[in-house]
mmCIF file of C-alpha atoms in Angstrom:
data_model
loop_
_atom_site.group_PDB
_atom_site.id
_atom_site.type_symbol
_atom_site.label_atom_id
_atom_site.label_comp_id
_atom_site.label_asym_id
_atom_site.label_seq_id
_atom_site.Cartn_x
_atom_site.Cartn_y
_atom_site.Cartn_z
ATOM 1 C CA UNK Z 18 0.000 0.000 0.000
ATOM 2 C CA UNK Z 19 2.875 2.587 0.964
ATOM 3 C CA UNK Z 20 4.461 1.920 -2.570
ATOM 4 C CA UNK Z 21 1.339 2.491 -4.647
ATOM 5 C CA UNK Z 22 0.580 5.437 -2.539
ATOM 6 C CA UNK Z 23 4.280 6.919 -2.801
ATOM 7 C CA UNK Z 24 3.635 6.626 -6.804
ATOM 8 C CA UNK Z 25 0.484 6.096 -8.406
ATOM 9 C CA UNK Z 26 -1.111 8.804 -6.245
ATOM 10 C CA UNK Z 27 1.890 11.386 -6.905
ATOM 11 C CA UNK Z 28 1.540 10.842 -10.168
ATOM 12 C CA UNK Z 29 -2.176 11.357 -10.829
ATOM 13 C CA UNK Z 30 -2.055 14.255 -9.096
ATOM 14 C CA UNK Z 31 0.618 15.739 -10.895
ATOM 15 C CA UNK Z 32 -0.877 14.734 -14.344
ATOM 16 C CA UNK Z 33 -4.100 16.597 -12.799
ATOM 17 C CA UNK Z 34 -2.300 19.763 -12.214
ATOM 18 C CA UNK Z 35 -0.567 19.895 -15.527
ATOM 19 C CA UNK Z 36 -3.707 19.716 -17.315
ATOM 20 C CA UNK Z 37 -5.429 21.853 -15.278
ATOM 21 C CA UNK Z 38 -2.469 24.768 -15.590
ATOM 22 C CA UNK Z 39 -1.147 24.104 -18.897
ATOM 23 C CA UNK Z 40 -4.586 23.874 -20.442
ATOM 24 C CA UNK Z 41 -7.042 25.941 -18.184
ATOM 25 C CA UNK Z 42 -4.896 28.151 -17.087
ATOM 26 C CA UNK Z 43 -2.096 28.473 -20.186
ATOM 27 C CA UNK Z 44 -2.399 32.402 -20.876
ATOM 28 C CA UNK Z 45 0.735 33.520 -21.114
ATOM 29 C CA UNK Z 46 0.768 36.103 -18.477
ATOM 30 C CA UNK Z 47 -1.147 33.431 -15.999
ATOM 31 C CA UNK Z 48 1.680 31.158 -17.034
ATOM 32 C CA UNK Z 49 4.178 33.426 -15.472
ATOM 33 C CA UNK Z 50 2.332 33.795 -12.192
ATOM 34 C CA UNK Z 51 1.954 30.279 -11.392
ATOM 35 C CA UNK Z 52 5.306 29.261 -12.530
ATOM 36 C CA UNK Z 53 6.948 31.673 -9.670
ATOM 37 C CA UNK Z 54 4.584 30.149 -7.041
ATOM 38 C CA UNK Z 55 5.002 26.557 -8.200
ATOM 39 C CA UNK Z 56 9.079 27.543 -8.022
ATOM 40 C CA UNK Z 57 8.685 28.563 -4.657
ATOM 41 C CA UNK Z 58 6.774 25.467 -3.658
ATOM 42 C CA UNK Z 59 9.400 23.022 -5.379
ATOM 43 C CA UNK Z 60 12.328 24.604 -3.569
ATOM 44 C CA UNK Z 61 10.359 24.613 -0.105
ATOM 45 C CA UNK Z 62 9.241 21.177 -0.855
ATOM 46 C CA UNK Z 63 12.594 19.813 -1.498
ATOM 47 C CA UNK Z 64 14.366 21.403 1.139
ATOM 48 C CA UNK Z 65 11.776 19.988 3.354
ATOM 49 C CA UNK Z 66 12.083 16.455 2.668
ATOM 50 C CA UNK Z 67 15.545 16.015 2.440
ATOM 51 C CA UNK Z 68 16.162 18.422 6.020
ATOM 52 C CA UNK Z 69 13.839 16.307 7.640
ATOM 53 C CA UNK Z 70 15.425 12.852 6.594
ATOM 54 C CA UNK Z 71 18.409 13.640 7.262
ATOM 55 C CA UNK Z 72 17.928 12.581 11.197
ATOM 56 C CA UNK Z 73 15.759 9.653 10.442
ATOM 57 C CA UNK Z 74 16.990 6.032 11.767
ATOM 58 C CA UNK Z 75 13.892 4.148 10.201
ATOM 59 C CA UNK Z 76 14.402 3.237 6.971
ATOM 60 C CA UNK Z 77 10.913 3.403 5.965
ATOM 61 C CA UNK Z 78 10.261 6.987 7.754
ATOM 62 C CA UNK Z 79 13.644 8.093 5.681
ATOM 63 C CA UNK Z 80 11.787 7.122 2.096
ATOM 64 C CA UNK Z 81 8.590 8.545 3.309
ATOM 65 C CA UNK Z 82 10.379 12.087 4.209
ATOM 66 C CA UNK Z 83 12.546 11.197 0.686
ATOM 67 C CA UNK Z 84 9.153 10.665 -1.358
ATOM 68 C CA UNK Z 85 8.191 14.570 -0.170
ATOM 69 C CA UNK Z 86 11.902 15.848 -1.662
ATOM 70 C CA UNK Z 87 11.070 13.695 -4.939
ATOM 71 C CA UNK Z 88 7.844 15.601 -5.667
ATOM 72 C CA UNK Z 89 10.115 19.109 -5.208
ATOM 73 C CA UNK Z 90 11.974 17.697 -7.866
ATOM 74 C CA UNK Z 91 8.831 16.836 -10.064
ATOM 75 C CA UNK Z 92 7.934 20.283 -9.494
ATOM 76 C CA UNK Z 93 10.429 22.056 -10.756
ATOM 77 C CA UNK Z 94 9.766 20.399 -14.259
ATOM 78 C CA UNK Z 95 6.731 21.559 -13.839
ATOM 79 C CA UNK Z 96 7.467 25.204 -12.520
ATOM 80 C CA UNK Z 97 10.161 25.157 -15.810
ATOM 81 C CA UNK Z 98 7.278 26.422 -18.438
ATOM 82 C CA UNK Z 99 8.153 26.328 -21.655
ATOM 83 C CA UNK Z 100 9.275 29.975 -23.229
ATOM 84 C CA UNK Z 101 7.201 31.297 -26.057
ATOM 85 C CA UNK Z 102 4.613 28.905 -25.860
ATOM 86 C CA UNK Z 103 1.276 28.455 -24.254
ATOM 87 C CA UNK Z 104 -1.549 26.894 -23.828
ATOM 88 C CA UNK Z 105 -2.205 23.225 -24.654
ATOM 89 C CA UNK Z 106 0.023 23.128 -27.453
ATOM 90 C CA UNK Z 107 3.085 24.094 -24.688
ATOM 91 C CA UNK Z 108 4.956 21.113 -24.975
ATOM 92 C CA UNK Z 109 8.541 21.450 -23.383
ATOM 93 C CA UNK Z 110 11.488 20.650 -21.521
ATOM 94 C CA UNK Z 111 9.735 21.445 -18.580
ATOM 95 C CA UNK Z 112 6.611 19.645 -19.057
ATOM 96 C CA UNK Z 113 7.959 16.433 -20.305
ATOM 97 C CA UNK Z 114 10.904 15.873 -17.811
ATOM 98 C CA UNK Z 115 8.147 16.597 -15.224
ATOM 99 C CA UNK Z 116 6.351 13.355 -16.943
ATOM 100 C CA UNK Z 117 9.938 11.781 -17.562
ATOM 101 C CA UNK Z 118 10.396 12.190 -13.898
ATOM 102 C CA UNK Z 119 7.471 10.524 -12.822
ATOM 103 C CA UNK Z 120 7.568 7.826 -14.730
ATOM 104 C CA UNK Z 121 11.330 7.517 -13.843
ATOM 105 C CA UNK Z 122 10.761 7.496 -10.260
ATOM 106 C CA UNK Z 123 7.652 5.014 -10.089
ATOM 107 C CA UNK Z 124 10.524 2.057 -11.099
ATOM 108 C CA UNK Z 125 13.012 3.918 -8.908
ATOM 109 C CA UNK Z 126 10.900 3.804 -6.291
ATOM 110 C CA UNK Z 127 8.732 0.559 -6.552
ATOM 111 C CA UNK Z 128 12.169 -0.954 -6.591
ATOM 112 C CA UNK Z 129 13.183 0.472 -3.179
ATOM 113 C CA UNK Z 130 10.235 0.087 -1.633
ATOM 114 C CA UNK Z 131 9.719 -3.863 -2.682
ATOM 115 C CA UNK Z 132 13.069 -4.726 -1.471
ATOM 116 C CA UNK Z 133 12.641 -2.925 1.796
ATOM 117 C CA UNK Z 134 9.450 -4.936 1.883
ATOM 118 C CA UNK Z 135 11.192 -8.197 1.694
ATOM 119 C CA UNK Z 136 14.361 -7.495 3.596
ATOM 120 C CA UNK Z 137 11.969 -6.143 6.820
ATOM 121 C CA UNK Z 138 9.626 -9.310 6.348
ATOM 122 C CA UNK Z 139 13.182 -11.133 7.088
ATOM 123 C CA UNK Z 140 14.378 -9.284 9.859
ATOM 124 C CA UNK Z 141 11.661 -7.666 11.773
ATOM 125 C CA UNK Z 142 13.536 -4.672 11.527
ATOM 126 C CA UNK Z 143 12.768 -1.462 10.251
ATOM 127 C CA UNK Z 144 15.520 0.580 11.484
ATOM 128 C CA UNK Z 145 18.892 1.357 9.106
ATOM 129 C CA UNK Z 146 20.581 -0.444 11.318
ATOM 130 C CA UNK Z 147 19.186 -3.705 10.677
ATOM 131 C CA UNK Z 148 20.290 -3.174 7.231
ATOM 132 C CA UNK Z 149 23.674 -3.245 8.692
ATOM 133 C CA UNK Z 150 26.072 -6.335 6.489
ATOM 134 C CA UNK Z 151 22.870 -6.765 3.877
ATOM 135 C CA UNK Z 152 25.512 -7.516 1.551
ATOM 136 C CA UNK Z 153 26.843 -10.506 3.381
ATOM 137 C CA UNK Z 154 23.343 -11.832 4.275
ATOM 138 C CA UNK Z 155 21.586 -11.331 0.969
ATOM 139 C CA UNK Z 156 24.036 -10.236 -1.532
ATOM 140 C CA UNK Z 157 21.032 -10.255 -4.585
ATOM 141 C CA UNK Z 158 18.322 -7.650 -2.168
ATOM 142 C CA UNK Z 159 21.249 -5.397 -1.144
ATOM 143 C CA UNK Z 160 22.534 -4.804 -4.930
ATOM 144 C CA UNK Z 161 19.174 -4.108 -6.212
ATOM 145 C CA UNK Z 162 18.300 -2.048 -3.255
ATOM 146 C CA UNK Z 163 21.749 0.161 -3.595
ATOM 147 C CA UNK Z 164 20.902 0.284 -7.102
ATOM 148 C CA UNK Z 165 17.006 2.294 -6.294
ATOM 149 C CA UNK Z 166 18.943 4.175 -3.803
ATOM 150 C CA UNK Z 167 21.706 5.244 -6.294
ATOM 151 C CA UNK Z 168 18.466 6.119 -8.813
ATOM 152 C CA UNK Z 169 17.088 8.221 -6.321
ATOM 153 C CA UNK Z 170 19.862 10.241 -5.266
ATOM 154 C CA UNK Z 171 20.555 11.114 -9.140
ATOM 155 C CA UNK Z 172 23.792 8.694 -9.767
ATOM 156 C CA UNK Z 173 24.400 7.422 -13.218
ATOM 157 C CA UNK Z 174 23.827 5.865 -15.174
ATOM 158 C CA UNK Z 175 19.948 5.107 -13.361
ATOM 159 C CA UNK Z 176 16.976 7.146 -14.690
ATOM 160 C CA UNK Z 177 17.417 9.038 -11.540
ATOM 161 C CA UNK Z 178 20.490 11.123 -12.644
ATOM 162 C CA UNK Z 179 18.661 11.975 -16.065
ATOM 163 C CA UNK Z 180 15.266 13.008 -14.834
ATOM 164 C CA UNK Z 181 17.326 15.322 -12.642
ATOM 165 C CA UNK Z 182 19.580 16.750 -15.545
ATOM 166 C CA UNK Z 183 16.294 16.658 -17.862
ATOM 167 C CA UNK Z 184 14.415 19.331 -15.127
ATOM 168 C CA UNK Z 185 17.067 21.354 -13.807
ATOM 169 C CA UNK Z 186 17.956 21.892 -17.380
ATOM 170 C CA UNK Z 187 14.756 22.985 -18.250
ATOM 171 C CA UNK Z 188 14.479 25.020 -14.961
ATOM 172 C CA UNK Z 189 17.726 26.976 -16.665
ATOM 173 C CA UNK Z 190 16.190 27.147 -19.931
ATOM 174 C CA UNK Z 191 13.355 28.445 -18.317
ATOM 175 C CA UNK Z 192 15.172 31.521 -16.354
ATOM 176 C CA UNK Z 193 14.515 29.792 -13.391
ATOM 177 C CA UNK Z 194 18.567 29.022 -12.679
ATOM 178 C CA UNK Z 195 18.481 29.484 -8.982
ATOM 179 C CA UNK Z 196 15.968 26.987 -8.573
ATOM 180 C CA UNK Z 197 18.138 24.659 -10.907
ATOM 181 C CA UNK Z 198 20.840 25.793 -7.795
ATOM 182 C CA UNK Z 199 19.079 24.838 -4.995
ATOM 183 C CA UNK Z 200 18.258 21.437 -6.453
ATOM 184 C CA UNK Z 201 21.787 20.621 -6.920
ATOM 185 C CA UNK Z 202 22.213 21.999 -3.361
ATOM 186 C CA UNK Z 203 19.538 19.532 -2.414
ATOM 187 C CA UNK Z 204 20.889 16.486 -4.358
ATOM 188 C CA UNK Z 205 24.244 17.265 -2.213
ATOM 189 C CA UNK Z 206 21.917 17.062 0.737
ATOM 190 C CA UNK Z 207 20.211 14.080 -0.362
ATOM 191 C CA UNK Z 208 23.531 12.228 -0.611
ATOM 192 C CA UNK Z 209 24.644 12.289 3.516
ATOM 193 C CA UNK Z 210 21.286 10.455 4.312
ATOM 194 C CA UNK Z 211 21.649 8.499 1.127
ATOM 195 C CA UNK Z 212 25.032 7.175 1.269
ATOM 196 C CA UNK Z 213 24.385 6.726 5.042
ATOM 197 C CA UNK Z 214 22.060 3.560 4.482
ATOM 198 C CA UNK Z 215 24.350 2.182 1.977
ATOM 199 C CA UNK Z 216 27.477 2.355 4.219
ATOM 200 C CA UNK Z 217 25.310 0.231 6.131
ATOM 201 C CA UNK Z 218 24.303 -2.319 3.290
ATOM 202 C CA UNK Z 219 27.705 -2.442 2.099
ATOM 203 C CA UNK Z 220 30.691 -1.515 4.719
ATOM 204 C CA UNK Z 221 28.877 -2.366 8.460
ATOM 205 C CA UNK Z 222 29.457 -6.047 10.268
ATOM 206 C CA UNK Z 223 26.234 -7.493 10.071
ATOM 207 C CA UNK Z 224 24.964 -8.298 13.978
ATOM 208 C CA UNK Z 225 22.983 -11.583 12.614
ATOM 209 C CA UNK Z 226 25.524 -13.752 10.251
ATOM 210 C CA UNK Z 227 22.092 -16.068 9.050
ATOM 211 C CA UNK Z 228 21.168 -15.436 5.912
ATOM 212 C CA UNK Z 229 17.997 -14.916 3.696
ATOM 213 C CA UNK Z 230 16.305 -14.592 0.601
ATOM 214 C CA UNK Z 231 12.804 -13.043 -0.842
ATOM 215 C CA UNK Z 232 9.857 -14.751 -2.056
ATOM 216 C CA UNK Z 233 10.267 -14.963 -5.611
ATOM 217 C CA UNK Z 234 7.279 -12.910 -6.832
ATOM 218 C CA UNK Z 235 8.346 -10.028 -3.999
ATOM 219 C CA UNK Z 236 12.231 -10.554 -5.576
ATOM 220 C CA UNK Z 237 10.844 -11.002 -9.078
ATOM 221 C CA UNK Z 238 9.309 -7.211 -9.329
ATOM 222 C CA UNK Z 239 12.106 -5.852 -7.809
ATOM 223 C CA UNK Z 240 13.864 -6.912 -10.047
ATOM 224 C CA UNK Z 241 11.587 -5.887 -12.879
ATOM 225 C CA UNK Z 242 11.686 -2.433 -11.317
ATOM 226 C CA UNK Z 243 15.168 -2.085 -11.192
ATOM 227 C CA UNK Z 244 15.583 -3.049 -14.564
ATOM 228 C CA UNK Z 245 13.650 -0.315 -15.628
ATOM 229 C CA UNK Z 246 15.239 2.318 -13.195
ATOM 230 C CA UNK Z 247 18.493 1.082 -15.276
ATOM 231 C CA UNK Z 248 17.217 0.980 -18.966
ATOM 232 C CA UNK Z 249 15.330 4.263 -19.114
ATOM 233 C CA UNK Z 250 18.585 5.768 -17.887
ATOM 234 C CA UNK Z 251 20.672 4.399 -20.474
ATOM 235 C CA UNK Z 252 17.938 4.753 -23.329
ATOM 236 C CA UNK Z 253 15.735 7.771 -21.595
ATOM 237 C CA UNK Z 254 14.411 8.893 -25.285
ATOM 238 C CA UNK Z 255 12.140 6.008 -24.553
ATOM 239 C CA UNK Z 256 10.424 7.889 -22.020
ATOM 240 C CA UNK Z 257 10.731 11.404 -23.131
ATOM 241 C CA UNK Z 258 9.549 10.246 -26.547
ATOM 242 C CA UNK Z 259 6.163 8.773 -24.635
ATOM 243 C CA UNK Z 260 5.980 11.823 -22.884
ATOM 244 C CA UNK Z 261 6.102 14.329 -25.837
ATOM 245 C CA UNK Z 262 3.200 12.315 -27.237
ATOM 246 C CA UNK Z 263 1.144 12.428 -24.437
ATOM 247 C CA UNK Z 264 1.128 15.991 -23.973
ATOM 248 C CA UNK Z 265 0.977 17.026 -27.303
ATOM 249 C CA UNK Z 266 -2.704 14.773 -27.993
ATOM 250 C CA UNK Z 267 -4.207 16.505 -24.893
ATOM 251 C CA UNK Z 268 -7.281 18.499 -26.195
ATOM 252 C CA UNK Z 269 -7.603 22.042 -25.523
ATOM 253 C CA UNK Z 270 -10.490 22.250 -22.758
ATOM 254 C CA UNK Z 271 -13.266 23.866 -24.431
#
């Protein structure tokens, strides 16, 4: 339930909102005036969610805090509106990393939150410390688990570090530099809590030497996931070429 919620939700919403300001409300002087307060909200929102994971010791209270900094990001592609263009035909940078994004981040993040899932129905233990040694008790959940959490914290070559060049690019393109600045500032921040859990996985002595597997529907979509976090990294055009289409067949609201 906490991984549909931490995606499918997000991204409804989101897809709400840019049809309701890029259609509704895509007058080019309007345009301006929601882009600044939708630029505000992404830098607030980001700087929220990272700040307040940083002092988290439960792994799945860290993601939760770490899903709120993802949506800053989201919103800057979606602050980044597109220059000389409006209305429904506005089809940019901006727009379509936001979608990039979001797609991007629901295998990012199904993949983290799956193998969380079946590491914690192992151990009984949410904290980062029980993911202390992963490595050494299940080699196959701690790579694909370091691999979401690489995605998410923008490392390449995952579909994390391109959704995040794809936005703050646009948010440069679109005059909007310093919140392209305080995202990088944020990724930075991102990184300490980040790199934290996979010390952990990776460098800590484990405190149980057992070790375990997953069920293999539970290990089979992470796997699936993580897969995708890779190959729409590698080849994002696949995305961006999906999202281009999908805002440019929107109908103008009449």
């Amino acid at each position: 339930v906490v991984a549909f919620l931490s995606v499918a939700s997000k991204s409804a919403a989101f897809a709400v909102v840019m049809r309701v300001m890029y259609t509704a409300f895509g007058d080019a002087d309007l345009m301006q005036d929601w882009s600044g307060l939708f630029a505000i909200l992404a830098a607030v929102t980001m700087t929220l969610g990272n700040t307040l994971a940083l002092s988290q010791s439960n792994i799945k209270r860290l993601l939760g805090y770490s899903t709120i900094a993802q949506a800053g990001y989201i919103l800057v592609g979606l602050a980044s509106v597109p220059a000389n263009q409006v209305g429904a035909s506005a089809v940019g940078a901006g727009p379509q990393g936001a979608m990039y994004y979001l797609a991007g981040y629901a295998f990012t993040n199904l993949a983290v939150f799956f193998a969380i899932i079946a590491i914690t129905s192992r151990t009984n233990d949410d904290s980062i410390e029980g993911l202390n040694g992963l490595l050494k008790r299940s080699p196959l959940l701690a790579g694909l688990l370091v691999f979401g959490i690489l995605s998410l914290l923008g490392m390449p070559p995952t579909v994390g570090f391109m959704a995040k060049v794809v936005v703050f690019g646009a948010a440069v393109n679109a005059n909007l530099t310093w919140l392209a600045v305080v995202g990088v500032i944020n990724t930075v921040i991102a990184a300490y809590y980040y790199l934290r859990v996979i010390r952990a996985i990776v460098f800590e002595d484990p405190a149980n030497e057992s070790t375990f597997g997953a069920d293999k529907p539970l290990l089979a979509a992470t796997a699936i996931a993580a897969v995708g976090a890779g190959v729409f990294g590698i080849a994002p055009f696949l995305l961006l070429d999906l999202a281009d289409k999908a805002l440019t067949i929107v109908p103008a609201l009449s």
